[in-house]
Tab-separated table of C-alpha atoms and ligand atoms in Angstrom:
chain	number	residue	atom	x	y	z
A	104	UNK	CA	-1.804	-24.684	11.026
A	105	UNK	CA	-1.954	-20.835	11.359
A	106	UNK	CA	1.186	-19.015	9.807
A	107	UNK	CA	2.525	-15.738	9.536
A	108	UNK	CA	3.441	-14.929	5.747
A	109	UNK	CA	5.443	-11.353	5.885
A	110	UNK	CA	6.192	-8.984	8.157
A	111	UNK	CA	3.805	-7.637	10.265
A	112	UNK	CA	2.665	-4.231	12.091
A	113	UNK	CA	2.561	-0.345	10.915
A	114	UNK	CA	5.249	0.403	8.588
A	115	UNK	CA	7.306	3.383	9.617
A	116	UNK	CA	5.290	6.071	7.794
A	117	UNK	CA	1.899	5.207	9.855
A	118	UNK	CA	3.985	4.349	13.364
A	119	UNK	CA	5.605	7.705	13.036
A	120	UNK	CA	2.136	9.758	12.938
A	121	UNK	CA	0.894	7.873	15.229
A	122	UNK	CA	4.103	9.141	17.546
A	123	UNK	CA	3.034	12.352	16.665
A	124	UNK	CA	-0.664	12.466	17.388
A	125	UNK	CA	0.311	11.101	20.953
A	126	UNK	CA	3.188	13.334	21.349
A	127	UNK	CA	0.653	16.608	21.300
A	128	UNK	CA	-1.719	14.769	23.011
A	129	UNK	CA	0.736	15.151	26.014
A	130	UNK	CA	1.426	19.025	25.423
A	131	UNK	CA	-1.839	19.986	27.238
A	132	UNK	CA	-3.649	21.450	24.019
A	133	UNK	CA	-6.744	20.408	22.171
A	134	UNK	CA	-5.689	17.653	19.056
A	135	UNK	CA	-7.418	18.076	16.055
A	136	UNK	CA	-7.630	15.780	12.635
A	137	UNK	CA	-9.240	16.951	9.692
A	138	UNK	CA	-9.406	13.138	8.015
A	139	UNK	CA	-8.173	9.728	9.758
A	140	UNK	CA	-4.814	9.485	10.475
A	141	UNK	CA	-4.277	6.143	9.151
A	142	UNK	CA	-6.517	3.771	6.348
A	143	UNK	CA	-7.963	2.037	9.201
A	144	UNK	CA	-10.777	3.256	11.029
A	145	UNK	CA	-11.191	1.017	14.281
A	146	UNK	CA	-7.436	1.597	15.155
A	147	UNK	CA	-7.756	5.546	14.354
A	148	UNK	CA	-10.780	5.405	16.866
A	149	UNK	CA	-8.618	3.970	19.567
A	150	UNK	CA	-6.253	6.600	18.969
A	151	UNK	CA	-8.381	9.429	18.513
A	152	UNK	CA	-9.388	8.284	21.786
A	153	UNK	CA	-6.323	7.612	23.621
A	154	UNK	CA	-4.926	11.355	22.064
A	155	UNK	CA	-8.371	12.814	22.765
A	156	UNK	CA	-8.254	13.810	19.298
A	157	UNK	CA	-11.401	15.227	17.500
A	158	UNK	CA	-12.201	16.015	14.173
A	159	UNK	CA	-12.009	19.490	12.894
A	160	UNK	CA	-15.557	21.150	12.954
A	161	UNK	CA	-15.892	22.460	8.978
A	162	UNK	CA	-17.640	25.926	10.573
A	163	UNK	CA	-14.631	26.676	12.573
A	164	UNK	CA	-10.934	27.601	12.635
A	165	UNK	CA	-8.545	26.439	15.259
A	166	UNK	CA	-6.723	28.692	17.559
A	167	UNK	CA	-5.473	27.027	19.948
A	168	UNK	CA	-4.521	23.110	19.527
A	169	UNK	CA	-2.836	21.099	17.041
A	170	UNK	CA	-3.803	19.640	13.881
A	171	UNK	CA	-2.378	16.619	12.900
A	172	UNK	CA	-2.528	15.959	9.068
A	173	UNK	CA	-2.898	12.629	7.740
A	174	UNK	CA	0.467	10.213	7.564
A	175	UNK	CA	-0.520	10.235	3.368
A	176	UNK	CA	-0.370	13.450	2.632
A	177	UNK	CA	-3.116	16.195	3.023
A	178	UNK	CA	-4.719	18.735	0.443
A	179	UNK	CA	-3.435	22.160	1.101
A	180	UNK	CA	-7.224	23.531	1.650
A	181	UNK	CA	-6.693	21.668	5.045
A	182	UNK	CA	-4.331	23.889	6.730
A	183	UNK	CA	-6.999	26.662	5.901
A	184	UNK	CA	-8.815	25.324	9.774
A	185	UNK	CA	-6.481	27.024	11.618
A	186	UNK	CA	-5.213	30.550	12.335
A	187	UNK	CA	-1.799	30.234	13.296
A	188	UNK	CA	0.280	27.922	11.146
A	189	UNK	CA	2.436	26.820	13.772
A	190	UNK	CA	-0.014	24.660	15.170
A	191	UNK	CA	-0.445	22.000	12.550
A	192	UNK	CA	1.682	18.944	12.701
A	193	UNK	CA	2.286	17.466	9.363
A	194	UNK	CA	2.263	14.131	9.859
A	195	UNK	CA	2.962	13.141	6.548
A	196	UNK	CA	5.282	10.053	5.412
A	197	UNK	CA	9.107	11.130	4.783
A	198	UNK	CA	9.108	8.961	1.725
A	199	UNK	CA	5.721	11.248	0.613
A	200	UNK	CA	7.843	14.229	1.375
A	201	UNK	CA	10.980	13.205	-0.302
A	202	UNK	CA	8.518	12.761	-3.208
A	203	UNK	CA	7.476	16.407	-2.697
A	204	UNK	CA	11.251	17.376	-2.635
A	205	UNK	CA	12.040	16.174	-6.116
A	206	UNK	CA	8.758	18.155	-7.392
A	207	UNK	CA	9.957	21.538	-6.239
A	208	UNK	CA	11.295	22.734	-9.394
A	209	UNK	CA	8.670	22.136	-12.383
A	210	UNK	CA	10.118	22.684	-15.860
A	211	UNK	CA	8.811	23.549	-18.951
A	212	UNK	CA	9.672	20.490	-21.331
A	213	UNK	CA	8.100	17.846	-19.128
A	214	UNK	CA	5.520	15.893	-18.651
A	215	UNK	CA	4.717	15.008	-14.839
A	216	UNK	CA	2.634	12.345	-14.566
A	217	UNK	CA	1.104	10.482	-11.447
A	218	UNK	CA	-1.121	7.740	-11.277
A	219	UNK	CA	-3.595	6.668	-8.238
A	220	UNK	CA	-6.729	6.106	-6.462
A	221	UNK	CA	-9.026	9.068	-6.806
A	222	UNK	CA	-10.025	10.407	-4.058
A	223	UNK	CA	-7.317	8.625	-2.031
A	224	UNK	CA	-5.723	11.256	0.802
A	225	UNK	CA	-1.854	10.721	-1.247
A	226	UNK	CA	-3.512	11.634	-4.474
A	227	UNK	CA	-5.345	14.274	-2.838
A	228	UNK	CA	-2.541	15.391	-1.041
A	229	UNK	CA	0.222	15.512	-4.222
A	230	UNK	CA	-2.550	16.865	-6.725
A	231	UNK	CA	-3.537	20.150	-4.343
A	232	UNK	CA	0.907	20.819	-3.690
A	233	UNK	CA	1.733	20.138	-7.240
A	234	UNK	CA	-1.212	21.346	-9.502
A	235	UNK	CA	0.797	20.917	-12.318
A	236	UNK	CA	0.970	16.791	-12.575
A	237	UNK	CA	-1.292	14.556	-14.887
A	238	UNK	CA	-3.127	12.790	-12.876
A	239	UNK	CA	-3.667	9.184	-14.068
A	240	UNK	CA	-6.522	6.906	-12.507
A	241	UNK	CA	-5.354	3.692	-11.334
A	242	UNK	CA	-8.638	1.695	-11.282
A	243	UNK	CA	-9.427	3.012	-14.793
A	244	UNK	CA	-8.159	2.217	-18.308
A	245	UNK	CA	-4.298	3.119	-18.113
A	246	UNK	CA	-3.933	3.246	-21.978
A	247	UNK	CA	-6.831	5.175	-22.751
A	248	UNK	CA	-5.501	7.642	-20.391
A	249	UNK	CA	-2.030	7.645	-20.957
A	250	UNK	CA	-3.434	7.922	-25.403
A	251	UNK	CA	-5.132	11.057	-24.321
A	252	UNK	CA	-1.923	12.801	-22.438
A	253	UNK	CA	0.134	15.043	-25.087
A	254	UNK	CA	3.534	14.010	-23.505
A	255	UNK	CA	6.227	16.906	-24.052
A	256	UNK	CA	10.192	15.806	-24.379
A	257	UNK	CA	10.777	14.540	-20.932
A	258	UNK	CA	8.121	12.869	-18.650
A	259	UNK	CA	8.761	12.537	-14.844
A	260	UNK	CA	6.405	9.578	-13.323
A	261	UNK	CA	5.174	9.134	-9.739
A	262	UNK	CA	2.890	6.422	-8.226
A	263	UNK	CA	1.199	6.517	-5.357
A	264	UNK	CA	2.983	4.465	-3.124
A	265	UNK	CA	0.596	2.023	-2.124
A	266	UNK	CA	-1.039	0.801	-5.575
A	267	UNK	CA	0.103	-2.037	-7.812
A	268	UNK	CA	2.983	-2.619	-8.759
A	269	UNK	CA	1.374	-4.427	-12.030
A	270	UNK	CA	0.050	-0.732	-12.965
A	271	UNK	CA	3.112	0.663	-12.124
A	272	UNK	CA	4.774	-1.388	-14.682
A	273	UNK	CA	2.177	-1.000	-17.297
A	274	UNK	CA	3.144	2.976	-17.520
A	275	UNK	CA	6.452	2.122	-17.359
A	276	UNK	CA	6.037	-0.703	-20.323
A	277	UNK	CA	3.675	2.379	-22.006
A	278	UNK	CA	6.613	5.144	-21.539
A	279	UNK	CA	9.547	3.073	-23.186
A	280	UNK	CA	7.721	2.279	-26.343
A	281	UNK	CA	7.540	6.272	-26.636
A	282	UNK	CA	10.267	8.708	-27.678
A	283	UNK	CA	10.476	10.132	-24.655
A	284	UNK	CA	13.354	10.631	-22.025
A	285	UNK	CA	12.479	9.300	-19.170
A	286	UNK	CA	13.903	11.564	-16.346
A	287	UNK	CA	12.273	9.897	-13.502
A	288	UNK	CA	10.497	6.980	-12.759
A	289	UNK	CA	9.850	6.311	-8.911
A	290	UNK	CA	8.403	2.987	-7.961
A	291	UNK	CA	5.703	2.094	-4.768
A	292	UNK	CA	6.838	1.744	-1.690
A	293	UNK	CA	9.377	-0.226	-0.986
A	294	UNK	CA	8.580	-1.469	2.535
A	295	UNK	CA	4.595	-2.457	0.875
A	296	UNK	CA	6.445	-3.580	-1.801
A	297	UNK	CA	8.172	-6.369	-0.223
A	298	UNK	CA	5.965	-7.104	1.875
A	299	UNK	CA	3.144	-8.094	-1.143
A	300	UNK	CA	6.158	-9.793	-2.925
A	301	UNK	CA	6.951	-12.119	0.635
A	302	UNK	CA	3.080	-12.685	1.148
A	303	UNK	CA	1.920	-13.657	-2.870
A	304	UNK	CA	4.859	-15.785	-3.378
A	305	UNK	CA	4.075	-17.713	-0.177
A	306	UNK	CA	0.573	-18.339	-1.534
A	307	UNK	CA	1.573	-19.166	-5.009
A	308	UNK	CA	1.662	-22.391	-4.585
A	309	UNK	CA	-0.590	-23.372	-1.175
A	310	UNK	CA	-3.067	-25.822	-2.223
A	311	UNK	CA	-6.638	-24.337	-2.815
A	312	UNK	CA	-8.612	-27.127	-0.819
A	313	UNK	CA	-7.062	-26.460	2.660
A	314	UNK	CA	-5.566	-23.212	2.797
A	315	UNK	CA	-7.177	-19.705	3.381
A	316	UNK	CA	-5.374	-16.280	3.754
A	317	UNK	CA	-6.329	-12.975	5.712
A	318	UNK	CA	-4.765	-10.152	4.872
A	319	UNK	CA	-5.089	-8.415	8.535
A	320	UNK	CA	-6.846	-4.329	7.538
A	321	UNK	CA	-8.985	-2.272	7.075
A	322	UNK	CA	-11.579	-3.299	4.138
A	323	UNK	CA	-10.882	0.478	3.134
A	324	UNK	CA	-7.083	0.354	3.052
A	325	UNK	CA	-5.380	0.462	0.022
A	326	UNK	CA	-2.506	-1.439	0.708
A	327	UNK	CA	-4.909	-4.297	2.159
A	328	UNK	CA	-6.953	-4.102	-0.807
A	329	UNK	CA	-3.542	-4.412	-3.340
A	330	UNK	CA	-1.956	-7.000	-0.950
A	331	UNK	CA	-5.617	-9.369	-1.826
A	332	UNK	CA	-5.369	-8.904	-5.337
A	333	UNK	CA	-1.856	-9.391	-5.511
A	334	UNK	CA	-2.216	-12.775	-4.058
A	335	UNK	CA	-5.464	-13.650	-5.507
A	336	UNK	CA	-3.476	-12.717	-9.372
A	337	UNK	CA	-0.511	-15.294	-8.031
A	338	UNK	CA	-3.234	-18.212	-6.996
A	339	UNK	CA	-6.861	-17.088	-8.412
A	340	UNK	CA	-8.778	-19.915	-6.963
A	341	UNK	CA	-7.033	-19.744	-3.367
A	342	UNK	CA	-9.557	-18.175	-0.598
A	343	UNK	CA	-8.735	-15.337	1.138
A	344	UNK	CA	-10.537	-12.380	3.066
A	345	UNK	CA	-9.419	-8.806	4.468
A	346	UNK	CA	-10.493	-8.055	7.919
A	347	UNK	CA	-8.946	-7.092	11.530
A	348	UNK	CA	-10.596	-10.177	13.621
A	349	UNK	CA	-12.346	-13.392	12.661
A	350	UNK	CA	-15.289	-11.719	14.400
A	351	UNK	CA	-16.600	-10.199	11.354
A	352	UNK	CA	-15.401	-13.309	9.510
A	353	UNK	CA	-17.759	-15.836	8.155
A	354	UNK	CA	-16.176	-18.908	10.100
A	355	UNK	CA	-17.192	-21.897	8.404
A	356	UNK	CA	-14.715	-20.724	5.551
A	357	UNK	CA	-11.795	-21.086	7.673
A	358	UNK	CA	-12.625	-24.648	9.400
A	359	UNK	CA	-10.441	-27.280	8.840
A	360	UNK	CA	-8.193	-24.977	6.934
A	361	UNK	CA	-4.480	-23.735	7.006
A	362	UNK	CA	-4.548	-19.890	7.564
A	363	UNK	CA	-1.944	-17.970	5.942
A	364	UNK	CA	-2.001	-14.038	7.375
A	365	UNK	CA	-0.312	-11.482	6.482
A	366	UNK	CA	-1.037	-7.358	7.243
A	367	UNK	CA	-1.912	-3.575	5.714
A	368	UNK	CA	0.801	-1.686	6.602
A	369	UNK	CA	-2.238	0.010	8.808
A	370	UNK	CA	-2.891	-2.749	11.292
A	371	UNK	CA	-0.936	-2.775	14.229
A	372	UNK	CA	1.393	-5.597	15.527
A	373	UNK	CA	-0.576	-6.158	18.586
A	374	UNK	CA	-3.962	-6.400	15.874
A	375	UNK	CA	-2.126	-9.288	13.701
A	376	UNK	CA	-0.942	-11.477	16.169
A	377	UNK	CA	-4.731	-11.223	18.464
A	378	UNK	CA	-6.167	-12.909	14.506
A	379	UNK	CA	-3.033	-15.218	14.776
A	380	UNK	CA	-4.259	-16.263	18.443
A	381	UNK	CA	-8.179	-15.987	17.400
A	382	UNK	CA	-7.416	-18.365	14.359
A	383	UNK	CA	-5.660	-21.030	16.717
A	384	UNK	CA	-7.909	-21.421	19.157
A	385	UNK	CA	-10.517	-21.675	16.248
A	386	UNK	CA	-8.336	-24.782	15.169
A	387	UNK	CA	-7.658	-26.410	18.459
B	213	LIG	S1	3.173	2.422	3.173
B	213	LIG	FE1	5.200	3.302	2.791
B	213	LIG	S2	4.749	5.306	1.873
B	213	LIG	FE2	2.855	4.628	2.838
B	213	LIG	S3	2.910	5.524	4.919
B	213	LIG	FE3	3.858	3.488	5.019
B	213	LIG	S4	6.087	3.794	4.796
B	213	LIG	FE4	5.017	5.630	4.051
């Protein structure tokens, strides 16, 4: 049996950048991209290719094209490639920019804090706009990091939107044992968010000997990455694997097997359901 386990396909965010990068690509310019557009490289080939994109050469500016900015968020150092700002095309997430909305006004008795994946384009993006938050590493100790922050009256916490929720409710756990007034506390996304909730409670309970999951992505994604080791925490000893086809797959794992899939918000419908057909005809 092969099964679906969530829902499938880009989420919004990613689907609208992509609309984006193609929408210039028809407006007779040169498109530009100064990082991947989404966490998954073979699909931001294609695209790069359908758009005719290119990346941005470092040892030039751009006059005359567009330049798309990454669906996460982008540092502000990027914009510095071109000449004339009207020519950059923030493709950024509206739930990343409603985020940006409710940092406008910075105030003196609080303590902003944000926690993420260095180096990830979201963190990159929301440390270079808001200099002022406390950036808090998700894949390192959260308590020796949160012991070291001097937190003023009020503390205003962000994630970024694709980590886990597990670390999102350690800080929040951390925060309420403090005297401090909470004045925000935003959660992940809610779209990922269900979407690891539907897929780890599916495989809670499959039986280790004859079930196997895929979680359809990039190896480099995020999401894909959190969505594995959110199902892996439900059922430890139930094998699983990230990857976009069973080509780069070691097959012998899946023979004989039930396949549970479910997909980065990064991976296209179209990507999902060609694993879906791959791991049928493997069965038949
Ligand atoms: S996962 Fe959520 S926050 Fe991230 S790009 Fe998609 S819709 Fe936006």
């Amino acid at each position: 049996m092969v099964k679906i386990i969530s829902d499938i396909g880009y989420c919004q965010g990613v689907q609208k950048a992509i609309d984006k990068l193609l929408n210039c690509s028809k407006m007779g310019k040169k498109v530009y991209l100064t990082h991947p557009l989404l966490h998954n490289l073979k699909e931001n080939e294609k695209l790069m290719e359908k758009s005719h994109a290119t990346f941005v050469d470092k040892e030039l500016t751009i006059q005359d094209g567009y330049l798309v900015l990454s669906a996460h968020g982008h540092p502000l150092e990027e914009e510095d490639f071109i000449q004339d700002k009207s020519y950059i095309v923030d493709a950024t997430c509206p739930l990343i920019l409603n985020r940006y909305q409710l940092l406008k006004e910075e105030k003196e008795d609080t303590t902003y804090l944000f926690v993420g994946k260095e180096n990830h384009q979201e963190t990159l993006g929301f440390l270079s706009h808001f200099p002022f938050l406390t950036f808090i590493d998700s894949q390192k100790d959260l308590k020796t990091q949160l012991d070291a922050i001097p937190l003023k009256k009020n503390v205003f916490f962000l994630p970024q939107t694709t980590i886990s929720q597990k670390c999102v409710n350690f800080v929040r756990d951390y925060l309420n044992q403090k005297e401090v007034n909470i004045l925000s506390f935003l959660g992940i996304c809610p779209l990922y968010e269900k979407r690891m909730k539907d897929a780890s409670s599916y495989c809670e309970h499959l039986d280790q000997s004859n079930s196997f999951f895929i979680v359809c992505g990039d190896t480099l994604s995020s999401n894909a990455q959190e969505l594995y080791h959110a199902i892996k925490e439900k059922n430890p000893s139930l094998q699983g694997a990230i990857s976009l086809s069973i080509a780069n797959m070691d097959i012998s794992l899946l023979k004989g097997k039930d396949i549970y899939i479910t997909s980065a918000t990064s991976a296209s419908k179209e990507t999902v359901e060609k694993l879906f057909e791959d791991c049928l005809h493997l069965q038949a």
